Short mmCIF file of the C-alpha atoms (twelve columns), coordinates in Angstrom:
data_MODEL
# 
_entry.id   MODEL 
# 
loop_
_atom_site.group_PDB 
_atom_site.id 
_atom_site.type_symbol 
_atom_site.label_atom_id 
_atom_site.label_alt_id 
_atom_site.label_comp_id 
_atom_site.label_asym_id 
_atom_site.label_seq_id 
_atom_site.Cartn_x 
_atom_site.Cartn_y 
_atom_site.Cartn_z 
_atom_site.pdbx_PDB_model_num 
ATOM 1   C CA . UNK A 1   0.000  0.000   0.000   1 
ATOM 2   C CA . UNK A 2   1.402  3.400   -1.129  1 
ATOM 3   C CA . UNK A 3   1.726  6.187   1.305   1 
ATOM 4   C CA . UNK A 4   0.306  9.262   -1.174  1 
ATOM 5   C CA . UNK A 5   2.446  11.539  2.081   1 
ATOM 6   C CA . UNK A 6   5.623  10.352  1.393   1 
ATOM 7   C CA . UNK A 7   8.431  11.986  -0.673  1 
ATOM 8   C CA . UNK A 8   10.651 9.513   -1.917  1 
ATOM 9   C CA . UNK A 9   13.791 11.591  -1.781  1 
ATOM 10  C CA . UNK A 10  15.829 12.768  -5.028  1 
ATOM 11  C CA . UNK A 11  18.440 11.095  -4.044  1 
ATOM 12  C CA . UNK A 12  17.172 7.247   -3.911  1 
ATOM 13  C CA . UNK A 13  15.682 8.361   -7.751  1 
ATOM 14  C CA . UNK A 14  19.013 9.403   -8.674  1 
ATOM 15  C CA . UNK A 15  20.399 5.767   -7.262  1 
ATOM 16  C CA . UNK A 16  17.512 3.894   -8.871  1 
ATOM 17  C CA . UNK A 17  17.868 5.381   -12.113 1 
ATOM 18  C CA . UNK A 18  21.801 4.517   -12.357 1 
ATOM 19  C CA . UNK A 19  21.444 0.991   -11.200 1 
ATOM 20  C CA . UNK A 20  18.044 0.569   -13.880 1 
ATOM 21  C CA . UNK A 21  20.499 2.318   -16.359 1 
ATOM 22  C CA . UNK A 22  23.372 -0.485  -15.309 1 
ATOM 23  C CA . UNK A 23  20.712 -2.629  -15.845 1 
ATOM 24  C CA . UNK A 24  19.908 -1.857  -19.353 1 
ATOM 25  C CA . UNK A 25  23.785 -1.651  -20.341 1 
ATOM 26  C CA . UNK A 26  24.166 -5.203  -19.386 1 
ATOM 27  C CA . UNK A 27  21.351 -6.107  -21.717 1 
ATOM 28  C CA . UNK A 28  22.517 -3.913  -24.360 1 
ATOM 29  C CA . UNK A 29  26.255 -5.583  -24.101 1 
ATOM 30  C CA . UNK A 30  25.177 -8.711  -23.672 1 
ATOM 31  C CA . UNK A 31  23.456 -8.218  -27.001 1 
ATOM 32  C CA . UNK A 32  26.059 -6.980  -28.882 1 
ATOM 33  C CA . UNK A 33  27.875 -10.620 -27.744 1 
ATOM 34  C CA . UNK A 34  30.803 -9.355  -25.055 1 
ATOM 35  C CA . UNK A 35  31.155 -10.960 -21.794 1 
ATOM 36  C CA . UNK A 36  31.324 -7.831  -19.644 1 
ATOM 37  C CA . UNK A 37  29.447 -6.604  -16.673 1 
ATOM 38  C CA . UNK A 38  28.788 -2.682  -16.375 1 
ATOM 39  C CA . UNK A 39  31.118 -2.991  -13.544 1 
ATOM 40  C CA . UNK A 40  33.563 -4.424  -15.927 1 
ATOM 41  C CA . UNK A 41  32.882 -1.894  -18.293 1 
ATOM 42  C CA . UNK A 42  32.953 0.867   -15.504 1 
ATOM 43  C CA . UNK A 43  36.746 -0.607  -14.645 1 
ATOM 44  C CA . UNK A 44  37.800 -0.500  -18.102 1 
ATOM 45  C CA . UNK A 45  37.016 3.028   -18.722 1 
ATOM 46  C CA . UNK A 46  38.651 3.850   -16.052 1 
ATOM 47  C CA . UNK A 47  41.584 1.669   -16.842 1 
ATOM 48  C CA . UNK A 48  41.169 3.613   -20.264 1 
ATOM 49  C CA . UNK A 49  41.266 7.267   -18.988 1 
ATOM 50  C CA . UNK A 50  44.338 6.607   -16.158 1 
ATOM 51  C CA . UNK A 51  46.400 3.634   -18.294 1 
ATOM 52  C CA . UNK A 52  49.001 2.651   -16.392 1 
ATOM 53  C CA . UNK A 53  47.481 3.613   -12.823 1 
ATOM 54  C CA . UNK A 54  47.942 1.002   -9.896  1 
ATOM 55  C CA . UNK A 55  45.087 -1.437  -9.370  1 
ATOM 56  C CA . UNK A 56  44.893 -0.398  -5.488  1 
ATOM 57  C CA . UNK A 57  44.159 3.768   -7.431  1 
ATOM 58  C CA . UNK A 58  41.714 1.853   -9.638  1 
ATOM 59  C CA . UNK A 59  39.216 0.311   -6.637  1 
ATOM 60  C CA . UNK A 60  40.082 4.002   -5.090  1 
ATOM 61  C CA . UNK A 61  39.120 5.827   -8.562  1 
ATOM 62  C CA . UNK A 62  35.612 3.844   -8.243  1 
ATOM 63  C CA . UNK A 63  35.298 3.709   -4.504  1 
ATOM 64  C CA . UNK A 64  35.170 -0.498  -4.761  1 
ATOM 65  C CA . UNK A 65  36.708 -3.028  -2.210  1 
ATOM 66  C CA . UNK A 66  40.011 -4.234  -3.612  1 
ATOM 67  C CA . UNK A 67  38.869 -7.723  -4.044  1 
ATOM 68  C CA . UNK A 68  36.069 -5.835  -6.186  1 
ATOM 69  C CA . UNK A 69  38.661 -4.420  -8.798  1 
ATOM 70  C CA . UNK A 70  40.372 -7.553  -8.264  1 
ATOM 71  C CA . UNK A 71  37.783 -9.575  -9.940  1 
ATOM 72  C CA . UNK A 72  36.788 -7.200  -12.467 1 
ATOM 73  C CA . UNK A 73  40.553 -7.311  -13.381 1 
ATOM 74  C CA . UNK A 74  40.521 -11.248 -13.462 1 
ATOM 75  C CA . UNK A 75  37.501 -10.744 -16.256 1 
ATOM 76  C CA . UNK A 76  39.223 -8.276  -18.558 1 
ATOM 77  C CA . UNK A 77  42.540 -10.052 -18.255 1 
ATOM 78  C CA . UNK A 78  40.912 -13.172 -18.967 1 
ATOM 79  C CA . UNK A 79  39.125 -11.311 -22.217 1 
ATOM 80  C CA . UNK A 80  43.083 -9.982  -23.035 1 
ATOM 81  C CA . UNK A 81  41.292 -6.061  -22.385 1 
ATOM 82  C CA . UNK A 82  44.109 -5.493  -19.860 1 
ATOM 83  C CA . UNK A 83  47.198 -6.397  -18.676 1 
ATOM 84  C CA . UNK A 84  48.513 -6.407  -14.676 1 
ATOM 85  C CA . UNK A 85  52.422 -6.064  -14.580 1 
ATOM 86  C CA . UNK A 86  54.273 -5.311  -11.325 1 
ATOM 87  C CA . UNK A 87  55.020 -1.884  -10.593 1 
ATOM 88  C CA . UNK A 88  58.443 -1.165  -10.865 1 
ATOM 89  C CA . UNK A 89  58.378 1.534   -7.764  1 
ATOM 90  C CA . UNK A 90  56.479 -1.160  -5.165  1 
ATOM 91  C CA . UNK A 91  57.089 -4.732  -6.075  1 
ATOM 92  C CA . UNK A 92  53.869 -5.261  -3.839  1 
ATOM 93  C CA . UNK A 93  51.773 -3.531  -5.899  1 
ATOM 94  C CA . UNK A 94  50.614 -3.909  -9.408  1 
ATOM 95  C CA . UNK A 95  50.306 -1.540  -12.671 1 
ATOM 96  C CA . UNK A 96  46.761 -2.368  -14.955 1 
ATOM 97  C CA . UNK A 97  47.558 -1.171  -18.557 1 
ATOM 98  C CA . UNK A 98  44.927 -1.782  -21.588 1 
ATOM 99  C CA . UNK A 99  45.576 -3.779  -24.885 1 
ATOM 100 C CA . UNK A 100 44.760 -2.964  -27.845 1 
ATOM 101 C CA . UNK A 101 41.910 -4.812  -27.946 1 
ATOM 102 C CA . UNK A 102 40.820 -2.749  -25.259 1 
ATOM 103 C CA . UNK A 103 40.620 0.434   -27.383 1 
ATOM 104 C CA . UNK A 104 38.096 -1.759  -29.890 1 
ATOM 105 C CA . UNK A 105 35.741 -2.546  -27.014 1 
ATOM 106 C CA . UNK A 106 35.273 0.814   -26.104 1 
ATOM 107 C CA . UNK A 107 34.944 2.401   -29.298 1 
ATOM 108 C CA . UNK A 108 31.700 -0.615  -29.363 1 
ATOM 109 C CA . UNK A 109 30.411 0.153   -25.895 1 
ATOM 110 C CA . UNK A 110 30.431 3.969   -26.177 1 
ATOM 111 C CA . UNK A 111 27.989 3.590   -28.774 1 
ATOM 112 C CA . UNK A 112 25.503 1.644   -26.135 1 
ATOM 113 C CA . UNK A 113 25.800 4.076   -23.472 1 
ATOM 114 C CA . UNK A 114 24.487 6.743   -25.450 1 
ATOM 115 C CA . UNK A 115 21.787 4.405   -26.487 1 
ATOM 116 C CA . UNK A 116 21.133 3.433   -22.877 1 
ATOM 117 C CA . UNK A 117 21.535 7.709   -21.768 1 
ATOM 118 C CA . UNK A 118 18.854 8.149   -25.000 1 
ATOM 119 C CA . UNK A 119 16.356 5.878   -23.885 1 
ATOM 120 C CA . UNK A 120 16.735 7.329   -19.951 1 
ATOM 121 C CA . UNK A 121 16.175 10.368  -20.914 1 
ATOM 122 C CA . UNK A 122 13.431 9.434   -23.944 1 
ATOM 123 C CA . UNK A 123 10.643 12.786  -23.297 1 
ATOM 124 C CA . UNK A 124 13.089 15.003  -21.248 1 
ATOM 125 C CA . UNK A 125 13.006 18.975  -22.531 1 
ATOM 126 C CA . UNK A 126 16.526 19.366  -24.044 1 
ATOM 127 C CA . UNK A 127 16.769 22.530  -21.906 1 
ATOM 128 C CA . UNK A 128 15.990 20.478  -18.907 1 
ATOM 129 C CA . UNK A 129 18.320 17.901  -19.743 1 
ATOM 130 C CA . UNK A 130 21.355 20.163  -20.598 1 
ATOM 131 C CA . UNK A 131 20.491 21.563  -16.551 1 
ATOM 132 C CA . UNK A 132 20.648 17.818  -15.207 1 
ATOM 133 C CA . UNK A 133 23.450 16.893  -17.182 1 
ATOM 134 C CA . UNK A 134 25.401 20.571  -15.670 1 
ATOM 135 C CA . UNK A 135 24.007 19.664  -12.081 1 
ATOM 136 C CA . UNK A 136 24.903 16.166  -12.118 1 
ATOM 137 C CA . UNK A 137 28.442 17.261  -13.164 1 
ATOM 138 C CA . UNK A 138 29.075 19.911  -10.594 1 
ATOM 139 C CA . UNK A 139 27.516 16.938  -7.749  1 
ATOM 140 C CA . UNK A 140 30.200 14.302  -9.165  1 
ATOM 141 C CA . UNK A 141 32.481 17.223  -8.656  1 
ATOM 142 C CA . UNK A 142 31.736 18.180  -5.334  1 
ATOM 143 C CA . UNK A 143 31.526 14.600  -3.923  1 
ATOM 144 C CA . UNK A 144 34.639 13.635  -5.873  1 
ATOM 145 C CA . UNK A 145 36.348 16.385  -4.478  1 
ATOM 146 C CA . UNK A 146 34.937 15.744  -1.202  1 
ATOM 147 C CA . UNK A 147 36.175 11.811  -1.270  1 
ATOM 148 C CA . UNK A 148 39.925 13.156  -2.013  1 
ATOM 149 C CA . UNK A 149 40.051 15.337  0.733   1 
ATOM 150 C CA . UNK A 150 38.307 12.432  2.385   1 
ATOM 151 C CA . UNK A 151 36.156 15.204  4.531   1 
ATOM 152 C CA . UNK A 152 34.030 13.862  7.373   1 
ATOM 153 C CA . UNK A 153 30.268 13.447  6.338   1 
ATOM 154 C CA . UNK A 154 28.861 16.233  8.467   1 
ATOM 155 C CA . UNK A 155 31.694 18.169  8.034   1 
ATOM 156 C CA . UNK A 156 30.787 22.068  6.525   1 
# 
């Protein structure tokens, strides 16, 4: 039974429609015939944009466990999308680099994530979108920020 009082709060939307949006990428990918997750795909853009960046920086980066990255790596390893080689600095850690093959996924996926953003935001005003897409932008930004100065929650 609904409660017809009850605000579900902006932020719980905002949650719901990524994970529904995750959703419809893996159903989109699996389509197109690659054996990725969004998570995988989420870990290989990052991979993409900081090649060459520890995998410890990586589970960081996307604010995952390290055995989280560590599996995602496992899959795009195993699909020879990346490559772990020991960091020359820190023989304890580990340097994630993509392949060339890599480079070809992504220029496949990109494609379905604008599909996926299109059919999200299928009926939205394009004024109103261009404001969501600038406020959802400035709160990656601030929370982003806010995770590298690694800030207390109720801080001001």
């Amino acid at each position: 039974m609904s409660n017809g009082n009850f605000a579900y709060p902006t932020s719980f939307i905002l949650a719901d429609v990524a994970r529904l949006m995750r959703v419809e990428l893996d159903r989109c990918v699996t389509e197109l015939g690659l054996n990725l997750s969004a998570g995988d795909i989420r870990a290989l853009m990052n991979i993409v944009r900081f090649d060459g960046i520890r995998q410890c920086d990586i589970a960081k980066t996307m604010n995952v466990e390290p055995m989280t990255i560590s599996a995602y790596l496992d899959r795009l390893e195993k699909n020879n999308l990346v490559r772990r080689q020991l960091d020359p600095t820190d023989r304890r850690a580990r340097i994630v680099c993509v392949s060339d093959e890599a480079r070809a996924v992504i220029d496949r996926i990109l494609p379905l994530l604008d599909v996926v953003y299109e059919r999200a935001m299928n009926g939205v005003d394009p004024q109103e979108r261009e404001s969501t897409e600038s406020a959802l932008e400035t709160a990656w930004s601030n929370l982003s920020m806010r995770r590298v100065k690694e800030a207390p929650i109720f801080a001001s």
